Amino acid sequence: MKGTNTVIEIKTRQAFRAELGSLEVPLIRPRPTVVLVYKRDCPPCEKLKPLLGALAAGPYRDRVAFYQISYPIFKLFQPEIRIEGVPALFFLDAHGPQTHMYGTQKDELKQGLDTLLFVSNGVFSEVFDSQTP
Protein backbone atom coordinates (compact mmCIF):
# COMPACT_ATOMS: atom_id res chain seq x y z
CA MET A 1 0.00 0.00 0.00
CA LYS A 2 2.83 2.41 0.70
CA GLY A 3 4.25 4.51 -2.08
CA THR A 4 1.02 4.97 -4.03
CA ASN A 5 -0.14 8.41 -5.07
CA THR A 6 -3.85 7.75 -4.75
CA VAL A 7 -6.40 7.66 -1.99
CA ILE A 8 -6.03 4.30 -0.26
CA GLU A 9 -9.23 2.52 0.82
CA ILE A 10 -8.96 0.96 4.28
CA LYS A 11 -11.09 -2.20 4.50
CA THR A 12 -9.46 -4.42 7.14
CA ARG A 13 -8.32 -4.01 10.71
CA GLN A 14 -4.82 -5.09 9.67
CA ALA A 15 -4.66 -2.34 7.02
CA PHE A 16 -6.04 0.21 9.49
CA ARG A 17 -3.41 -0.62 12.11
CA ALA A 18 -0.57 -0.79 9.55
CA GLU A 19 -1.45 2.46 7.78
CA LEU A 20 -3.00 4.60 10.50
CA GLY A 21 -2.33 2.97 13.87
CA SER A 22 -5.01 4.77 15.86
CA LEU A 23 -6.84 8.05 15.48
CA GLU A 24 -7.48 8.40 19.20
CA VAL A 25 -3.77 8.52 20.07
CA PRO A 26 -1.61 11.15 18.36
CA LEU A 27 1.23 9.31 16.63
CA ILE A 28 4.35 10.49 14.86
CA ARG A 29 3.91 9.55 11.19
CA PRO A 30 6.29 9.45 8.22
CA ARG A 31 4.22 12.18 6.55
CA PRO A 32 1.02 14.13 7.20
CA THR A 33 -2.18 12.19 6.58
CA VAL A 34 -5.76 12.95 5.57
CA VAL A 35 -8.46 10.38 6.39
CA LEU A 36 -11.93 10.62 4.84
CA VAL A 37 -14.74 8.83 6.66
CA TYR A 38 -17.68 8.43 4.30
CA LYS A 39 -21.00 6.63 3.87
CA ARG A 40 -22.23 5.00 0.73
CA ASP A 41 -25.07 6.87 -1.00
CA CYS A 42 -23.90 10.17 0.54
CA PRO A 43 -23.80 12.82 -2.23
CA PRO A 44 -21.34 15.14 -0.40
CA CYS A 45 -19.06 12.13 0.24
CA GLU A 46 -19.16 11.13 -3.43
CA LYS A 47 -18.35 14.72 -4.41
CA LEU A 48 -15.32 14.79 -2.10
CA LYS A 49 -13.75 11.47 -3.15
CA PRO A 50 -12.56 12.52 -6.64
CA LEU A 51 -11.27 15.81 -5.25
CA LEU A 52 -9.09 13.98 -2.72
CA GLY A 53 -7.94 11.67 -5.51
CA ALA A 54 -6.89 14.67 -7.60
CA LEU A 55 -5.01 16.17 -4.67
CA ALA A 56 -3.31 12.84 -3.89
CA ALA A 57 -2.19 12.40 -7.50
CA GLY A 58 -1.31 16.05 -8.02
CA PRO A 59 0.06 18.80 -5.81
CA TYR A 60 0.20 16.78 -2.58
CA ARG A 61 1.79 13.73 -4.23
CA ASP A 62 4.46 12.29 -1.95
CA ARG A 63 3.82 15.03 0.63
CA VAL A 64 0.54 13.88 2.20
CA ALA A 65 -0.93 10.38 2.54
CA PHE A 66 -4.65 10.13 1.71
CA TYR A 67 -6.94 7.38 3.04
CA GLN A 68 -10.67 6.73 2.99
CA ILE A 69 -12.73 4.41 5.15
CA SER A 70 -16.45 3.75 5.24
CA TYR A 71 -18.30 4.87 8.36
CA PRO A 72 -19.39 1.35 9.47
CA ILE A 73 -15.83 0.04 9.23
CA PHE A 74 -14.47 3.13 10.97
CA LYS A 75 -16.89 2.67 13.89
CA LEU A 76 -15.87 -0.98 14.13
CA PHE A 77 -12.17 -0.07 14.35
CA GLN A 78 -12.47 3.19 16.36
CA PRO A 79 -15.67 2.96 18.44
CA GLU A 80 -14.40 5.57 20.92
CA ILE A 81 -14.33 8.35 18.34
CA ARG A 82 -17.65 10.11 17.90
CA ILE A 83 -18.44 11.35 14.41
CA GLU A 84 -21.14 14.00 14.11
CA GLY A 85 -21.71 13.55 10.40
CA VAL A 86 -20.19 12.54 7.10
CA PRO A 87 -18.13 13.29 5.25
CA ALA A 88 -15.67 13.60 8.12
CA LEU A 89 -12.05 14.46 7.48
CA PHE A 90 -9.21 13.88 9.90
CA PHE A 91 -6.00 15.85 9.34
CA LEU A 92 -3.13 14.06 11.05
CA ASP A 93 0.05 16.06 11.40
CA ALA A 94 3.26 14.06 10.93
CA HIS A 95 4.35 15.24 14.38
CA GLY A 96 1.32 13.88 16.23
CA PRO A 97 -1.35 16.60 16.49
CA GLN A 98 -4.62 16.09 14.68
CA THR A 99 -7.72 18.05 13.76
CA HIS A 100 -10.98 17.08 12.12
CA MET A 101 -13.86 18.67 10.28
CA TYR A 102 -17.22 17.69 8.86
CA GLY A 103 -18.71 18.48 5.47
CA THR A 104 -17.15 19.88 2.34
CA GLN A 105 -16.56 23.56 3.11
CA LYS A 106 -13.86 24.70 0.73
CA ASP A 107 -12.15 27.16 3.08
CA GLU A 108 -12.03 24.67 5.94
CA LEU A 109 -10.54 21.98 3.68
CA LYS A 110 -7.93 24.43 2.47
CA GLN A 111 -7.06 25.40 6.03
CA GLY A 112 -6.83 21.76 7.13
CA LEU A 113 -4.42 20.84 4.34
CA ASP A 114 -2.41 24.03 4.76
CA THR A 115 -1.89 23.34 8.46
CA LEU A 116 -0.52 19.89 7.64
CA LEU A 117 2.17 21.45 5.50
CA PHE A 118 2.75 24.56 7.64
CA VAL A 119 2.00 26.98 4.84
CA SER A 120 -0.21 30.03 4.71
CA ASN A 121 -3.84 29.70 3.62
CA GLY A 122 -2.96 31.31 0.29
CA VAL A 123 -0.73 28.42 -0.77
CA PHE A 124 -3.21 25.82 -1.94
CA SER A 125 -3.40 23.78 -5.07
CA GLU A 126 -5.07 24.95 -8.25
CA VAL A 127 -6.63 21.48 -8.40
CA PHE A 128 -8.84 22.25 -5.43
CA ASP A 129 -9.91 25.63 -6.77
CA SER A 130 -10.64 24.27 -10.23
CA GLN A 131 -12.74 21.31 -9.06
CA THR A 132 -14.95 22.89 -6.42
CA PRO A 133 -17.70 25.45 -6.91
mmCIF file of C-alpha atoms in Angstrom:
data_model
loop_
_atom_site.group_PDB
_atom_site.id
_atom_site.type_symbol
_atom_site.label_atom_id
_atom_site.label_comp_id
_atom_site.label_asym_id
_atom_site.label_seq_id
_atom_site.Cartn_x
_atom_site.Cartn_y
_atom_site.Cartn_z
ATOM 1 C CA MET A 1 0.000 0.000 0.000
ATOM 2 C CA LYS A 2 2.828 2.415 0.696
ATOM 3 C CA GLY A 3 4.249 4.506 -2.077
ATOM 4 C CA THR A 4 1.022 4.966 -4.027
ATOM 5 C CA ASN A 5 -0.142 8.410 -5.071
ATOM 6 C CA THR A 6 -3.847 7.752 -4.754
ATOM 7 C CA VAL A 7 -6.405 7.660 -1.985
ATOM 8 C CA ILE A 8 -6.030 4.295 -0.256
ATOM 9 C CA GLU A 9 -9.232 2.519 0.819
ATOM 10 C CA ILE A 10 -8.956 0.958 4.279
ATOM 11 C CA LYS A 11 -11.086 -2.197 4.503
ATOM 12 C CA THR A 12 -9.456 -4.417 7.137
ATOM 13 C CA ARG A 13 -8.324 -4.007 10.715
ATOM 14 C CA GLN A 14 -4.823 -5.086 9.672
ATOM 15 C CA ALA A 15 -4.659 -2.340 7.023
ATOM 16 C CA PHE A 16 -6.039 0.207 9.486
ATOM 17 C CA ARG A 17 -3.410 -0.617 12.109
ATOM 18 C CA ALA A 18 -0.573 -0.790 9.554
ATOM 19 C CA GLU A 19 -1.451 2.459 7.778
ATOM 20 C CA LEU A 20 -3.005 4.604 10.504
ATOM 21 C CA GLY A 21 -2.330 2.973 13.866
ATOM 22 C CA SER A 22 -5.007 4.774 15.856
ATOM 23 C CA LEU A 23 -6.842 8.048 15.481
ATOM 24 C CA GLU A 24 -7.478 8.398 19.197
ATOM 25 C CA VAL A 25 -3.774 8.518 20.075
ATOM 26 C CA PRO A 26 -1.608 11.150 18.361
ATOM 27 C CA LEU A 27 1.231 9.315 16.627
ATOM 28 C CA ILE A 28 4.347 10.495 14.858
ATOM 29 C CA ARG A 29 3.911 9.547 11.194
ATOM 30 C CA PRO A 30 6.294 9.453 8.224
ATOM 31 C CA ARG A 31 4.224 12.180 6.549
ATOM 32 C CA PRO A 32 1.022 14.126 7.197
ATOM 33 C CA THR A 33 -2.176 12.186 6.577
ATOM 34 C CA VAL A 34 -5.757 12.945 5.574
ATOM 35 C CA VAL A 35 -8.463 10.380 6.389
ATOM 36 C CA LEU A 36 -11.933 10.624 4.837
ATOM 37 C CA VAL A 37 -14.743 8.834 6.657
ATOM 38 C CA TYR A 38 -17.684 8.425 4.297
ATOM 39 C CA LYS A 39 -20.997 6.627 3.870
ATOM 40 C CA ARG A 40 -22.233 4.996 0.726
ATOM 41 C CA ASP A 41 -25.075 6.871 -0.996
ATOM 42 C CA CYS A 42 -23.896 10.168 0.542
ATOM 43 C CA PRO A 43 -23.795 12.821 -2.230
ATOM 44 C CA PRO A 44 -21.337 15.139 -0.404
ATOM 45 C CA CYS A 45 -19.058 12.130 0.236
ATOM 46 C CA GLU A 46 -19.163 11.135 -3.425
ATOM 47 C CA LYS A 47 -18.350 14.721 -4.405
ATOM 48 C CA LEU A 48 -15.323 14.794 -2.104
ATOM 49 C CA LYS A 49 -13.753 11.469 -3.154
ATOM 50 C CA PRO A 50 -12.562 12.521 -6.643
ATOM 51 C CA LEU A 51 -11.272 15.806 -5.255
ATOM 52 C CA LEU A 52 -9.092 13.983 -2.723
ATOM 53 C CA GLY A 53 -7.937 11.669 -5.509
ATOM 54 C CA ALA A 54 -6.892 14.667 -7.597
ATOM 55 C CA LEU A 55 -5.006 16.170 -4.667
ATOM 56 C CA ALA A 56 -3.305 12.845 -3.887
ATOM 57 C CA ALA A 57 -2.186 12.398 -7.496
ATOM 58 C CA GLY A 58 -1.312 16.055 -8.020
ATOM 59 C CA PRO A 59 0.063 18.797 -5.806
ATOM 60 C CA TYR A 60 0.199 16.784 -2.579
ATOM 61 C CA ARG A 61 1.791 13.730 -4.234
ATOM 62 C CA ASP A 62 4.464 12.286 -1.955
ATOM 63 C CA ARG A 63 3.820 15.034 0.631
ATOM 64 C CA VAL A 64 0.536 13.880 2.203
ATOM 65 C CA ALA A 65 -0.933 10.380 2.539
ATOM 66 C CA PHE A 66 -4.650 10.129 1.715
ATOM 67 C CA TYR A 67 -6.944 7.382 3.042
ATOM 68 C CA GLN A 68 -10.672 6.735 2.989
ATOM 69 C CA ILE A 69 -12.726 4.411 5.146
ATOM 70 C CA SER A 70 -16.455 3.747 5.240
ATOM 71 C CA TYR A 71 -18.304 4.868 8.357
ATOM 72 C CA PRO A 72 -19.389 1.347 9.475
ATOM 73 C CA ILE A 73 -15.830 0.039 9.230
ATOM 74 C CA PHE A 74 -14.466 3.135 10.972
ATOM 75 C CA LYS A 75 -16.887 2.666 13.893
ATOM 76 C CA LEU A 76 -15.871 -0.982 14.133
ATOM 77 C CA PHE A 77 -12.170 -0.073 14.349
ATOM 78 C CA GLN A 78 -12.466 3.186 16.356
ATOM 79 C CA PRO A 79 -15.669 2.964 18.437
ATOM 80 C CA GLU A 80 -14.404 5.575 20.923
ATOM 81 C CA ILE A 81 -14.330 8.355 18.342
ATOM 82 C CA ARG A 82 -17.655 10.108 17.899
ATOM 83 C CA ILE A 83 -18.438 11.350 14.410
ATOM 84 C CA GLU A 84 -21.139 14.002 14.113
ATOM 85 C CA GLY A 85 -21.712 13.554 10.396
ATOM 86 C CA VAL A 86 -20.191 12.539 7.104
ATOM 87 C CA PRO A 87 -18.130 13.291 5.248
ATOM 88 C CA ALA A 88 -15.674 13.604 8.115
ATOM 89 C CA LEU A 89 -12.047 14.459 7.477
ATOM 90 C CA PHE A 90 -9.210 13.881 9.904
ATOM 91 C CA PHE A 91 -6.002 15.855 9.338
ATOM 92 C CA LEU A 92 -3.127 14.057 11.049
ATOM 93 C CA ASP A 93 0.051 16.055 11.398
ATOM 94 C CA ALA A 94 3.264 14.061 10.928
ATOM 95 C CA HIS A 95 4.347 15.239 14.384
ATOM 96 C CA GLY A 96 1.324 13.878 16.228
ATOM 97 C CA PRO A 97 -1.352 16.600 16.493
ATOM 98 C CA GLN A 98 -4.619 16.088 14.676
ATOM 99 C CA THR A 99 -7.724 18.048 13.765
ATOM 100 C CA HIS A 100 -10.978 17.075 12.125
ATOM 101 C CA MET A 101 -13.856 18.666 10.282
ATOM 102 C CA TYR A 102 -17.220 17.692 8.858
ATOM 103 C CA GLY A 103 -18.706 18.482 5.472
ATOM 104 C CA THR A 104 -17.146 19.881 2.338
ATOM 105 C CA GLN A 105 -16.564 23.557 3.106
ATOM 106 C CA LYS A 106 -13.857 24.702 0.732
ATOM 107 C CA ASP A 107 -12.145 27.160 3.084
ATOM 108 C CA GLU A 108 -12.027 24.667 5.943
ATOM 109 C CA LEU A 109 -10.543 21.979 3.678
ATOM 110 C CA LYS A 110 -7.928 24.432 2.475
ATOM 111 C CA GLN A 111 -7.055 25.396 6.027
ATOM 112 C CA GLY A 112 -6.829 21.758 7.131
ATOM 113 C CA LEU A 113 -4.421 20.844 4.335
ATOM 114 C CA ASP A 114 -2.406 24.031 4.755
ATOM 115 C CA THR A 115 -1.894 23.343 8.465
ATOM 116 C CA LEU A 116 -0.524 19.894 7.641
ATOM 117 C CA LEU A 117 2.174 21.455 5.499
ATOM 118 C CA PHE A 118 2.750 24.557 7.640
ATOM 119 C CA VAL A 119 2.000 26.981 4.836
ATOM 120 C CA SER A 120 -0.209 30.027 4.708
ATOM 121 C CA ASN A 121 -3.839 29.696 3.623
ATOM 122 C CA GLY A 122 -2.962 31.312 0.295
ATOM 123 C CA VAL A 123 -0.734 28.425 -0.773
ATOM 124 C CA PHE A 124 -3.208 25.822 -1.939
ATOM 125 C CA SER A 125 -3.401 23.783 -5.073
ATOM 126 C CA GLU A 126 -5.072 24.950 -8.247
ATOM 127 C CA VAL A 127 -6.635 21.483 -8.402
ATOM 128 C CA PHE A 128 -8.837 22.251 -5.428
ATOM 129 C CA ASP A 129 -9.906 25.628 -6.774
ATOM 130 C CA SER A 130 -10.638 24.274 -10.231
ATOM 131 C CA GLN A 131 -12.737 21.314 -9.063
ATOM 132 C CA THR A 132 -14.952 22.891 -6.422
ATOM 133 C CA PRO A 133 -17.701 25.445 -6.913
#
